[in-house]
PDB file of C-alpha atoms and ligand atoms in Angstrom:
ATOM      1  CA  MET A   1      15.640  -9.193  -7.291  1.00 92.00           C
ATOM      2  CA  LEU A   2      15.393  -5.658  -5.987  1.00 91.00           C
ATOM      3  CA  GLY A   3      18.978  -4.985  -4.917  1.00 91.00           C
ATOM      4  CA  GLY A   4      20.613  -2.278  -6.999  1.00 91.00           C
ATOM      5  CA  SER A   5      21.280   1.370  -7.264  1.00 91.00           C
ATOM      6  CA  PRO A   6      18.526   3.666  -8.546  1.00 90.00           C
ATOM      7  CA  ARG A   7      19.493   6.272 -11.114  1.00 88.00           C
ATOM      8  CA  LYS A   8      20.087   9.859 -10.111  1.00 85.00           C
ATOM      9  CA  GLU A   9      18.896  12.998 -11.839  1.00 81.00           C
ATOM     10  CA  GLY A  10      20.129  13.256 -15.426  1.00 81.00           C
ATOM     11  CA  MET A  11      20.968   9.541 -15.724  1.00 85.00           C
ATOM     12  CA  GLU A  12      19.406   6.984 -18.048  1.00 84.00           C
ATOM     13  CA  ARG A  13      18.630   3.509 -16.725  1.00 86.00           C
ATOM     14  CA  LYS A  14      21.609   2.056 -18.558  1.00 85.00           C
ATOM     15  CA  ASP A  15      23.916   4.425 -16.618  1.00 88.00           C
ATOM     16  CA  VAL A  16      23.420   2.390 -13.413  1.00 90.00           C
ATOM     17  CA  MET A  17      24.783  -0.677 -15.196  1.00 87.00           C
ATOM     18  CA  SER A  18      28.370  -0.279 -13.957  1.00 86.00           C
ATOM     19  CA  LYS A  19      27.180  -0.454 -10.331  1.00 87.00           C
ATOM     20  CA  ASN A  20      24.355  -2.933 -10.711  1.00 89.00           C
ATOM     21  CA  VAL A  21      25.963  -5.586 -12.877  1.00 86.00           C
ATOM     22  CA  SER A  22      28.378  -6.599 -10.101  1.00 87.00           C
ATOM     23  CA  ILE A  23      25.495  -6.700  -7.591  1.00 90.00           C
ATOM     24  CA  TYR A  24      23.535  -8.826 -10.021  1.00 88.00           C
ATOM     25  CA  LYS A  25      26.361 -11.226 -10.669  1.00 86.00           C
ATOM     26  CA  ALA A  26      26.779 -11.814  -6.898  1.00 90.00           C
ATOM     27  CA  GLN A  27      23.053 -12.321  -6.340  1.00 90.00           C
ATOM     28  CA  THR A  28      22.768 -14.561  -9.374  1.00 91.00           C
ATOM     29  CA  SER A  29      25.591 -16.788  -8.147  1.00 91.00           C
ATOM     30  CA  ALA A  30      23.799 -17.085  -4.789  1.00 93.00           C
ATOM     31  CA  LEU A  31      20.609 -18.079  -6.602  1.00 93.00           C
ATOM     32  CA  GLU A  32      22.459 -20.619  -8.709  1.00 94.00           C
ATOM     33  CA  GLU A  33      23.965 -22.145  -5.591  1.00 95.00           C
ATOM     34  CA  HIS A  34      20.989 -22.114  -3.218  1.00 96.00           C
ATOM     35  CA  ALA A  35      17.647 -21.584  -5.007  1.00 95.00           C
ATOM     36  CA  ALA A  36      15.275 -24.381  -6.035  1.00 94.00           C
ATOM     37  CA  SER A  37      15.731 -25.009  -9.755  1.00 84.00           C
ATOM     38  CA  ASP A  38      12.020 -24.348 -10.357  1.00 93.00           C
ATOM     39  CA  CYS A  39      12.059 -20.939  -8.605  1.00 95.00           C
ATOM     40  CA  LYS A  40      10.616 -17.976 -10.456  1.00 96.00           C
ATOM     41  CA  VAL A  41      12.640 -14.776 -10.578  1.00 96.00           C
ATOM     42  CA  VAL A  42      11.341 -11.248 -11.122  1.00 95.00           C
ATOM     43  CA  VAL A  43      14.100  -8.802 -11.996  1.00 94.00           C
ATOM     44  CA  VAL A  44      13.411  -5.261 -10.782  1.00 94.00           C
ATOM     45  CA  ALA A  45      16.783  -3.482 -10.515  1.00 93.00           C
ATOM     46  CA  ASN A  46      17.749  -1.577 -13.645  1.00 92.00           C
ATOM     47  CA  PRO A  47      18.647  -1.975 -16.370  1.00 90.00           C
ATOM     48  CA  VAL A  48      16.068  -4.755 -16.045  1.00 92.00           C
ATOM     49  CA  ASN A  49      16.387  -6.369 -19.455  1.00 90.00           C
ATOM     50  CA  THR A  50      20.168  -6.586 -19.191  1.00 89.00           C
ATOM     51  CA  ASN A  51      20.000  -7.900 -15.629  1.00 91.00           C
ATOM     52  CA  ALA A  52      17.551 -10.604 -16.732  1.00 93.00           C
ATOM     53  CA  LEU A  53      20.092 -11.650 -19.373  1.00 91.00           C
ATOM     54  CA  ILE A  54      22.878 -11.710 -16.774  1.00 90.00           C
ATOM     55  CA  LEU A  55      20.715 -13.910 -14.582  1.00 92.00           C
ATOM     56  CA  LYS A  56      20.053 -16.304 -17.464  1.00 92.00           C
ATOM     57  CA  GLU A  57      23.793 -16.554 -18.189  1.00 91.00           C
ATOM     58  CA  PHE A  58      25.037 -16.891 -14.608  1.00 90.00           C
ATOM     59  CA  ALA A  59      22.259 -19.084 -13.181  1.00 93.00           C
ATOM     60  CA  PRO A  60      21.978 -21.706 -15.943  1.00 93.00           C
ATOM     61  CA  SER A  61      20.130 -24.172 -13.697  1.00 93.00           C
ATOM     62  CA  ILE A  62      17.085 -21.844 -13.534  1.00 94.00           C
ATOM     63  CA  PRO A  63      14.934 -22.341 -16.671  1.00 95.00           C
ATOM     64  CA  GLU A  64      14.861 -19.137 -18.725  1.00 93.00           C
ATOM     65  CA  LYS A  65      11.052 -19.279 -18.903  1.00 96.00           C
ATOM     66  CA  ASN A  66      11.100 -18.721 -15.114  1.00 96.00           C
ATOM     67  CA  ILE A  67      12.934 -15.389 -15.449  1.00 95.00           C
ATOM     68  CA  THR A  68      11.083 -12.191 -16.168  1.00 94.00           C
ATOM     69  CA  CYS A  69      11.797  -8.509 -15.709  1.00 93.00           C
ATOM     70  CA  LEU A  70       9.475  -5.788 -14.525  1.00 92.00           C
ATOM     71  CA  THR A  71       8.390  -3.677 -17.479  1.00 88.00           C
ATOM     72  CA  ARG A  72       4.739  -3.477 -16.515  1.00 89.00           C
ATOM     73  CA  LEU A  73       5.269   0.144 -15.453  1.00 88.00           C
ATOM     74  CA  ASP A  74       5.709   1.152 -19.085  1.00 87.00           C
ATOM     75  CA  HIS A  75       2.483  -0.577 -20.047  1.00 90.00           C
ATOM     76  CA  ASN A  76       0.583   1.055 -17.171  1.00 90.00           C
ATOM     77  CA  ARG A  77       2.013   4.462 -18.096  1.00 88.00           C
ATOM     78  CA  ALA A  78       0.881   4.027 -21.684  1.00 86.00           C
ATOM     79  CA  LEU A  79      -2.631   3.047 -20.552  1.00 90.00           C
ATOM     80  CA  GLY A  80      -2.658   6.076 -18.229  1.00 89.00           C
ATOM     81  CA  GLN A  81      -1.692   8.457 -21.016  1.00 86.00           C
ATOM     82  CA  ILE A  82      -4.260   7.105 -23.454  1.00 88.00           C
ATOM     83  CA  SER A  83      -7.017   7.203 -20.842  1.00 90.00           C
ATOM     84  CA  GLU A  84      -6.110  10.784 -19.977  1.00 87.00           C
ATOM     85  CA  LYS A  85      -5.980  11.810 -23.610  1.00 86.00           C
ATOM     86  CA  LEU A  86      -9.348  10.217 -24.431  1.00 90.00           C
ATOM     87  CA  ASN A  87     -10.967  10.889 -21.054  1.00 92.00           C
ATOM     88  CA  VAL A  88     -11.822   7.239 -20.390  1.00 94.00           C
ATOM     89  CA  HIS A  89     -10.984   4.867 -17.534  1.00 95.00           C
ATOM     90  CA  VAL A  90      -7.713   2.902 -17.873  1.00 96.00           C
ATOM     91  CA  SER A  91      -9.665  -0.365 -17.716  1.00 97.00           C
ATOM     92  CA  ASP A  92     -11.424   0.674 -20.961  1.00 97.00           C
ATOM     93  CA  VAL A  93      -8.115   0.722 -22.890  1.00 96.00           C
ATOM     94  CA  LYS A  94      -6.964  -2.645 -24.337  1.00 96.00           C
ATOM     95  CA  ASN A  95      -4.228  -4.121 -26.523  1.00 95.00           C
ATOM     96  CA  VAL A  96      -1.470  -1.568 -26.059  1.00 90.00           C
ATOM     97  CA  ILE A  97       1.969  -3.026 -26.835  1.00 89.00           C
ATOM     98  CA  ILE A  98       5.357  -1.803 -25.592  1.00 87.00           C
ATOM     99  CA  TRP A  99       8.202  -2.840 -27.904  1.00 85.00           C
ATOM    100  CA  GLY A 100      11.849  -2.672 -26.880  1.00 84.00           C
ATOM    101  CA  ASN A 101      13.567  -2.453 -23.521  1.00 84.00           C
ATOM    102  CA  HIS A 102      12.560  -0.720 -20.314  1.00 87.00           C
ATOM    103  CA  SER A 103      14.698   2.208 -21.475  1.00 83.00           C
ATOM    104  CA  SER A 104      14.766   5.054 -23.954  1.00 77.00           C
ATOM    105  CA  THR A 105      14.656   2.480 -26.795  1.00 78.00           C
ATOM    106  CA  GLN A 106      11.102   1.465 -25.937  1.00 81.00           C
ATOM    107  CA  TYR A 107       8.278   2.146 -28.381  1.00 80.00           C
ATOM    108  CA  PRO A 108       4.696   2.216 -27.092  1.00 81.00           C
ATOM    109  CA  ASP A 109       2.504   0.943 -29.960  1.00 84.00           C
ATOM    110  CA  VAL A 110      -1.146   1.998 -30.059  1.00 85.00           C
ATOM    111  CA  ASN A 111      -1.845   0.627 -33.537  1.00 86.00           C
ATOM    112  CA  HIS A 112      -3.835  -2.348 -32.187  1.00 91.00           C
ATOM    113  CA  ALA A 113      -5.221  -0.578 -29.149  1.00 92.00           C
ATOM    114  CA  THR A 114      -8.957  -0.242 -28.606  1.00 96.00           C
ATOM    115  CA  VAL A 115     -11.035   1.793 -26.227  1.00 96.00           C
ATOM    116  CA  THR A 116     -14.578   1.350 -24.930  1.00 95.00           C
ATOM    117  CA  THR A 117     -16.547   4.582 -25.219  1.00 90.00           C
ATOM    118  CA  SER A 118     -20.224   5.424 -24.762  1.00 88.00           C
ATOM    119  CA  ASN A 119     -20.440   4.919 -28.571  1.00 88.00           C
ATOM    120  CA  GLY A 120     -19.029   1.367 -28.414  1.00 91.00           C
ATOM    121  CA  HIS A 121     -15.538  -0.045 -29.134  1.00 92.00           C
ATOM    122  CA  LYS A 122     -13.233   2.222 -31.128  1.00 94.00           C
ATOM    123  CA  SER A 123      -9.694   1.959 -32.368  1.00 93.00           C
ATOM    124  CA  VAL A 124      -7.373   4.312 -30.436  1.00 90.00           C
ATOM    125  CA  ARG A 125      -5.733   5.209 -33.759  1.00 86.00           C
ATOM    126  CA  GLU A 126      -9.081   6.576 -34.985  1.00 87.00           C
ATOM    127  CA  LEU A 127      -9.470   8.835 -31.963  1.00 88.00           C
ATOM    128  CA  VAL A 128      -6.051  10.422 -31.551  1.00 82.00           C
ATOM    129  CA  ALA A 129      -4.396  12.824 -33.953  1.00 72.00           C
ATOM    130  CA  ASP A 130      -1.497  11.415 -35.993  1.00 65.00           C
ATOM    131  CA  ASP A 131       0.977  13.893 -34.553  1.00 60.00           C
ATOM    132  CA  TRP A 132       0.143  12.858 -30.962  1.00 62.00           C
ATOM    133  CA  GLU A 133       2.052   9.631 -31.568  1.00 57.00           C
ATOM    134  CA  HIS A 134       5.292  11.608 -31.872  1.00 58.00           C
ATOM    135  CA  GLU A 135       5.021  13.304 -28.503  1.00 59.00           C
ATOM    136  CA  TYR A 136       3.441  10.354 -26.697  1.00 56.00           C
ATOM    137  CA  PRO A 137       6.297   7.771 -26.571  1.00 54.00           C
ATOM    138  CA  TRP A 138       8.630  10.427 -25.286  1.00 51.00           C
ATOM    139  CA  GLU A 139       6.296  11.239 -22.388  1.00 54.00           C
ATOM    140  CA  CYS A 140       6.135   7.538 -21.572  1.00 54.00           C
ATOM    141  CA  ILE A 141       9.921   7.174 -21.591  1.00 54.00           C
ATOM    142  CA  VAL A 142      10.683  10.124 -19.358  1.00 53.00           C
ATOM    143  CA  MET A 143       7.950   9.252 -16.856  1.00 57.00           C
ATOM    144  CA  GLY A 144      10.309   7.244 -14.592  1.00 54.00           C
ATOM    145  CA  LEU A 145      12.567  10.239 -14.287  1.00 50.00           C
ATOM    146  CA  MET A 146       9.626  12.539 -13.624  1.00 51.00           C
ATOM    147  CA  VAL A 147       8.523  10.214 -10.807  1.00 54.00           C
ATOM    148  CA  PHE A 148      12.082  10.270  -9.485  1.00 51.00           C
ATOM    149  CA  ASN A 149      12.211  14.062  -9.558  1.00 51.00           C
ATOM    150  CA  LEU A 150       8.827  14.311  -7.878  1.00 52.00           C
ATOM    151  CA  ALA A 151      10.045  11.962  -5.126  1.00 53.00           C
ATOM    152  CA  SER A 152      13.165  14.124  -4.641  1.00 48.00           C
ATOM    153  CA  PHE A 153      11.026  17.232  -4.474  1.00 47.00           C
ATOM    154  CA  THR A 154       8.699  15.617  -1.893  1.00 52.00           C
ATOM    155  CA  LEU A 155      11.728  14.602   0.202  1.00 50.00           C
ATOM    156  CA  PHE A 156      13.015  18.147  -0.079  1.00 47.00           C
ATOM    157  CA  LEU A 157       9.674  19.522   1.161  1.00 50.00           C
ATOM    158  CA  LEU A 158       9.675  17.112   4.117  1.00 54.00           C
ATOM    159  CA  HIS A 159      12.907  18.684   5.285  1.00 54.00           C
ATOM    160  CA  VAL A 160      11.827  22.258   4.849  1.00 51.00           C
ATOM    161  CA  THR A 161      10.671  24.367   7.763  1.00 53.00           C
ATOM    162  CA  LYS A 162       9.128  27.812   7.705  1.00 50.00           C
ATOM    163  CA  GLN A 163      10.390  30.349  10.206  1.00 54.00           C
ATOM    164  CA  ASN A 164       9.219  33.979  10.143  1.00 55.00           C
ATOM    165  CA  GLY A 165       7.876  33.459   6.632  1.00 50.00           C
ATOM    166  CA  ILE A 166      11.241  32.179   5.298  1.00 52.00           C
ATOM    167  CA  LEU A 167      11.792  28.592   4.099  1.00 46.00           C
ATOM    168  CA  TYR A 168      14.799  26.709   5.538  1.00 50.00           C
ATOM    169  CA  LYS A 169      16.064  23.296   4.395  1.00 48.00           C
ATOM    170  CA  GLY A 170      16.875  21.386   7.636  1.00 47.00           C
TER     171      GLY A 170
HETATM  172  N1  NAD B   1      11.754  -2.128 -13.363  1.00 64.54           N
HETATM  173  C1  NAD B   1      11.027  -1.279 -12.712  1.00 64.54           C
HETATM  174  O1  NAD B   1       9.853  -1.094 -12.982  1.00 64.54           O
HETATM  175  C2  NAD B   1      11.637  -0.507 -11.575  1.00 64.54           C
HETATM  176  C3  NAD B   1      10.848   0.349 -10.796  1.00 64.54           C
HETATM  177  C4  NAD B   1      11.459   1.019  -9.738  1.00 64.54           C
HETATM  178  C5  NAD B   1      12.817   0.841  -9.478  1.00 64.54           C
HETATM  179  N2  NAD B   1      13.536   0.021 -10.280  1.00 64.54           N
HETATM  180  C6  NAD B   1      14.951  -0.232 -10.028  1.00 64.54           C
HETATM  181  O2  NAD B   1      15.075  -0.996  -8.821  1.00 64.54           O
HETATM  182  C7  NAD B   1      16.349  -0.718  -8.225  1.00 64.54           C
HETATM  183  C8  NAD B   1      16.156  -0.352  -6.764  1.00 64.54           C
HETATM  184  O3  NAD B   1      15.477   0.895  -6.695  1.00 64.54           O
HETATM  185  P1  NAD B   1      14.980   1.457  -5.299  1.00 64.54           P
HETATM  186  O4  NAD B   1      14.276   2.745  -5.562  1.00 64.54           O
HETATM  187  O5  NAD B   1      14.246   0.358  -4.567  1.00 64.54           O
HETATM  188  O6  NAD B   1      16.391   1.751  -4.627  1.00 64.54           O
HETATM  189  P2  NAD B   1      16.769   1.784  -3.081  1.00 64.54           P
HETATM  190  O7  NAD B   1      18.092   2.496  -2.994  1.00 64.54           O
HETATM  191  O8  NAD B   1      15.599   2.265  -2.269  1.00 64.54           O
HETATM  192  O9  NAD B   1      16.960   0.245  -2.732  1.00 64.54           O
HETATM  193  C9  NAD B   1      18.047  -0.462  -3.220  1.00 64.54           C
HETATM  194  C10 NAD B   1      18.266  -1.675  -2.317  1.00 64.54           C
HETATM  195  O10 NAD B   1      19.388  -2.396  -2.840  1.00 64.54           O
HETATM  196  C11 NAD B   1      20.179  -2.793  -1.751  1.00 64.54           C
HETATM  197  N3  NAD B   1      21.571  -3.002  -2.188  1.00 64.54           N
HETATM  198  C12 NAD B   1      22.509  -2.070  -2.445  1.00 64.54           C
HETATM  199  N4  NAD B   1      23.679  -2.653  -2.765  1.00 64.54           N
HETATM  200  C13 NAD B   1      23.475  -3.996  -2.691  1.00 64.54           C
HETATM  201  C14 NAD B   1      24.320  -5.130  -2.887  1.00 64.54           C
HETATM  202  N5  NAD B   1      25.611  -4.976  -3.207  1.00 64.54           N
HETATM  203  N6  NAD B   1      23.779  -6.352  -2.743  1.00 64.54           N
HETATM  204  C15 NAD B   1      22.473  -6.492  -2.388  1.00 64.54           C
HETATM  205  N7  NAD B   1      21.627  -5.458  -2.183  1.00 64.54           N
HETATM  206  C16 NAD B   1      22.125  -4.224  -2.323  1.00 64.54           C
HETATM  207  C17 NAD B   1      20.081  -1.651  -0.748  1.00 64.54           C
HETATM  208  O11 NAD B   1      20.394  -2.081   0.553  1.00 64.54           O
HETATM  209  C18 NAD B   1      18.606  -1.262  -0.881  1.00 64.54           C
HETATM  210  O12 NAD B   1      17.794  -1.999   0.010  1.00 64.54           O
HETATM  211  C19 NAD B   1      16.990   0.395  -9.045  1.00 64.54           C
HETATM  212  O13 NAD B   1      17.920  -0.178  -9.943  1.00 64.54           O
HETATM  213  C20 NAD B   1      15.804   0.999  -9.786  1.00 64.54           C
HETATM  214  O14 NAD B   1      16.199   1.593 -10.992  1.00 64.54           O
HETATM  215  C21 NAD B   1      12.976  -0.660 -11.300  1.00 64.54           C
HETATM  216  O1  LMR B   2      13.065   5.112 -14.178  1.00 64.54           O
HETATM  217  C1  LMR B   2      13.665   4.568 -13.255  1.00 64.54           C
HETATM  218  O2  LMR B   2      14.871   4.739 -13.045  1.00 64.54           O
HETATM  219  C2  LMR B   2      12.913   3.669 -12.299  1.00 64.54           C
HETATM  220  C3  LMR B   2      11.946   2.785 -12.991  1.00 64.54           C
HETATM  221  O3  LMR B   2      12.583   1.961 -13.926  1.00 64.54           O
HETATM  222  C4  LMR B   2      10.827   3.561 -13.626  1.00 64.54           C
HETATM  223  O4  LMR B   2      10.609   3.436 -14.831  1.00 64.54           O
HETATM  224  O5  LMR B   2      10.156   4.311 -12.867  1.00 64.54           O
END
């Protein structure tokens, strides 16, 4: 279920709720009416956790175990940050947990995480400084917005032309 408005600069994911809830209700009613009762639904449009709940409420014939929402990005971002910090490949980082919603309430938990190094398996907790944990969840949370801003910047560059050494936005 991809249909929905993406957030704009300065917005949190929950800020798109007013627009997306009505879209979700309409799509959910269509699913309830037409989809096979054993269909599996992946919720993508934000706020994903809330939209998954809306789907559960408004499409009661679809078993709730068949509904999931896309929060894998947060997990991948956490793996990426740990691998960068410890200079290992992402596939060498295991058992990272993301608690909470796909929103600013999430908490990436590295307390059970392990990493494979040339010196064997180590606990991530052993290898990173205690204070890193305070900056790290924040980086994970804002990443979506950073990606958004980067995409805007790339779009901006695509529409820029250089004439006589001066940049023009076309
Ligand atoms: N959970 C995640 O990991 C994740 C990742 C990326 C984007 N998102 C979310 O997915 C959503 C879509 O993002 P995007 O970048 O693809 O946006 P987009 O603007 O590129 O695409 C949105 C799509 O929704 C459709 N749409 C708009 N109004 C509709 C309606 N009333 N009924 C049905 N469809 C409608 C549009 O035609 C468009 O195709 C956003 O809410 C965004 O926040 C979630
Ligand atoms: O952050 C967003 O608005 C899009 C997506 O949920 C993400 O995390 O990249």
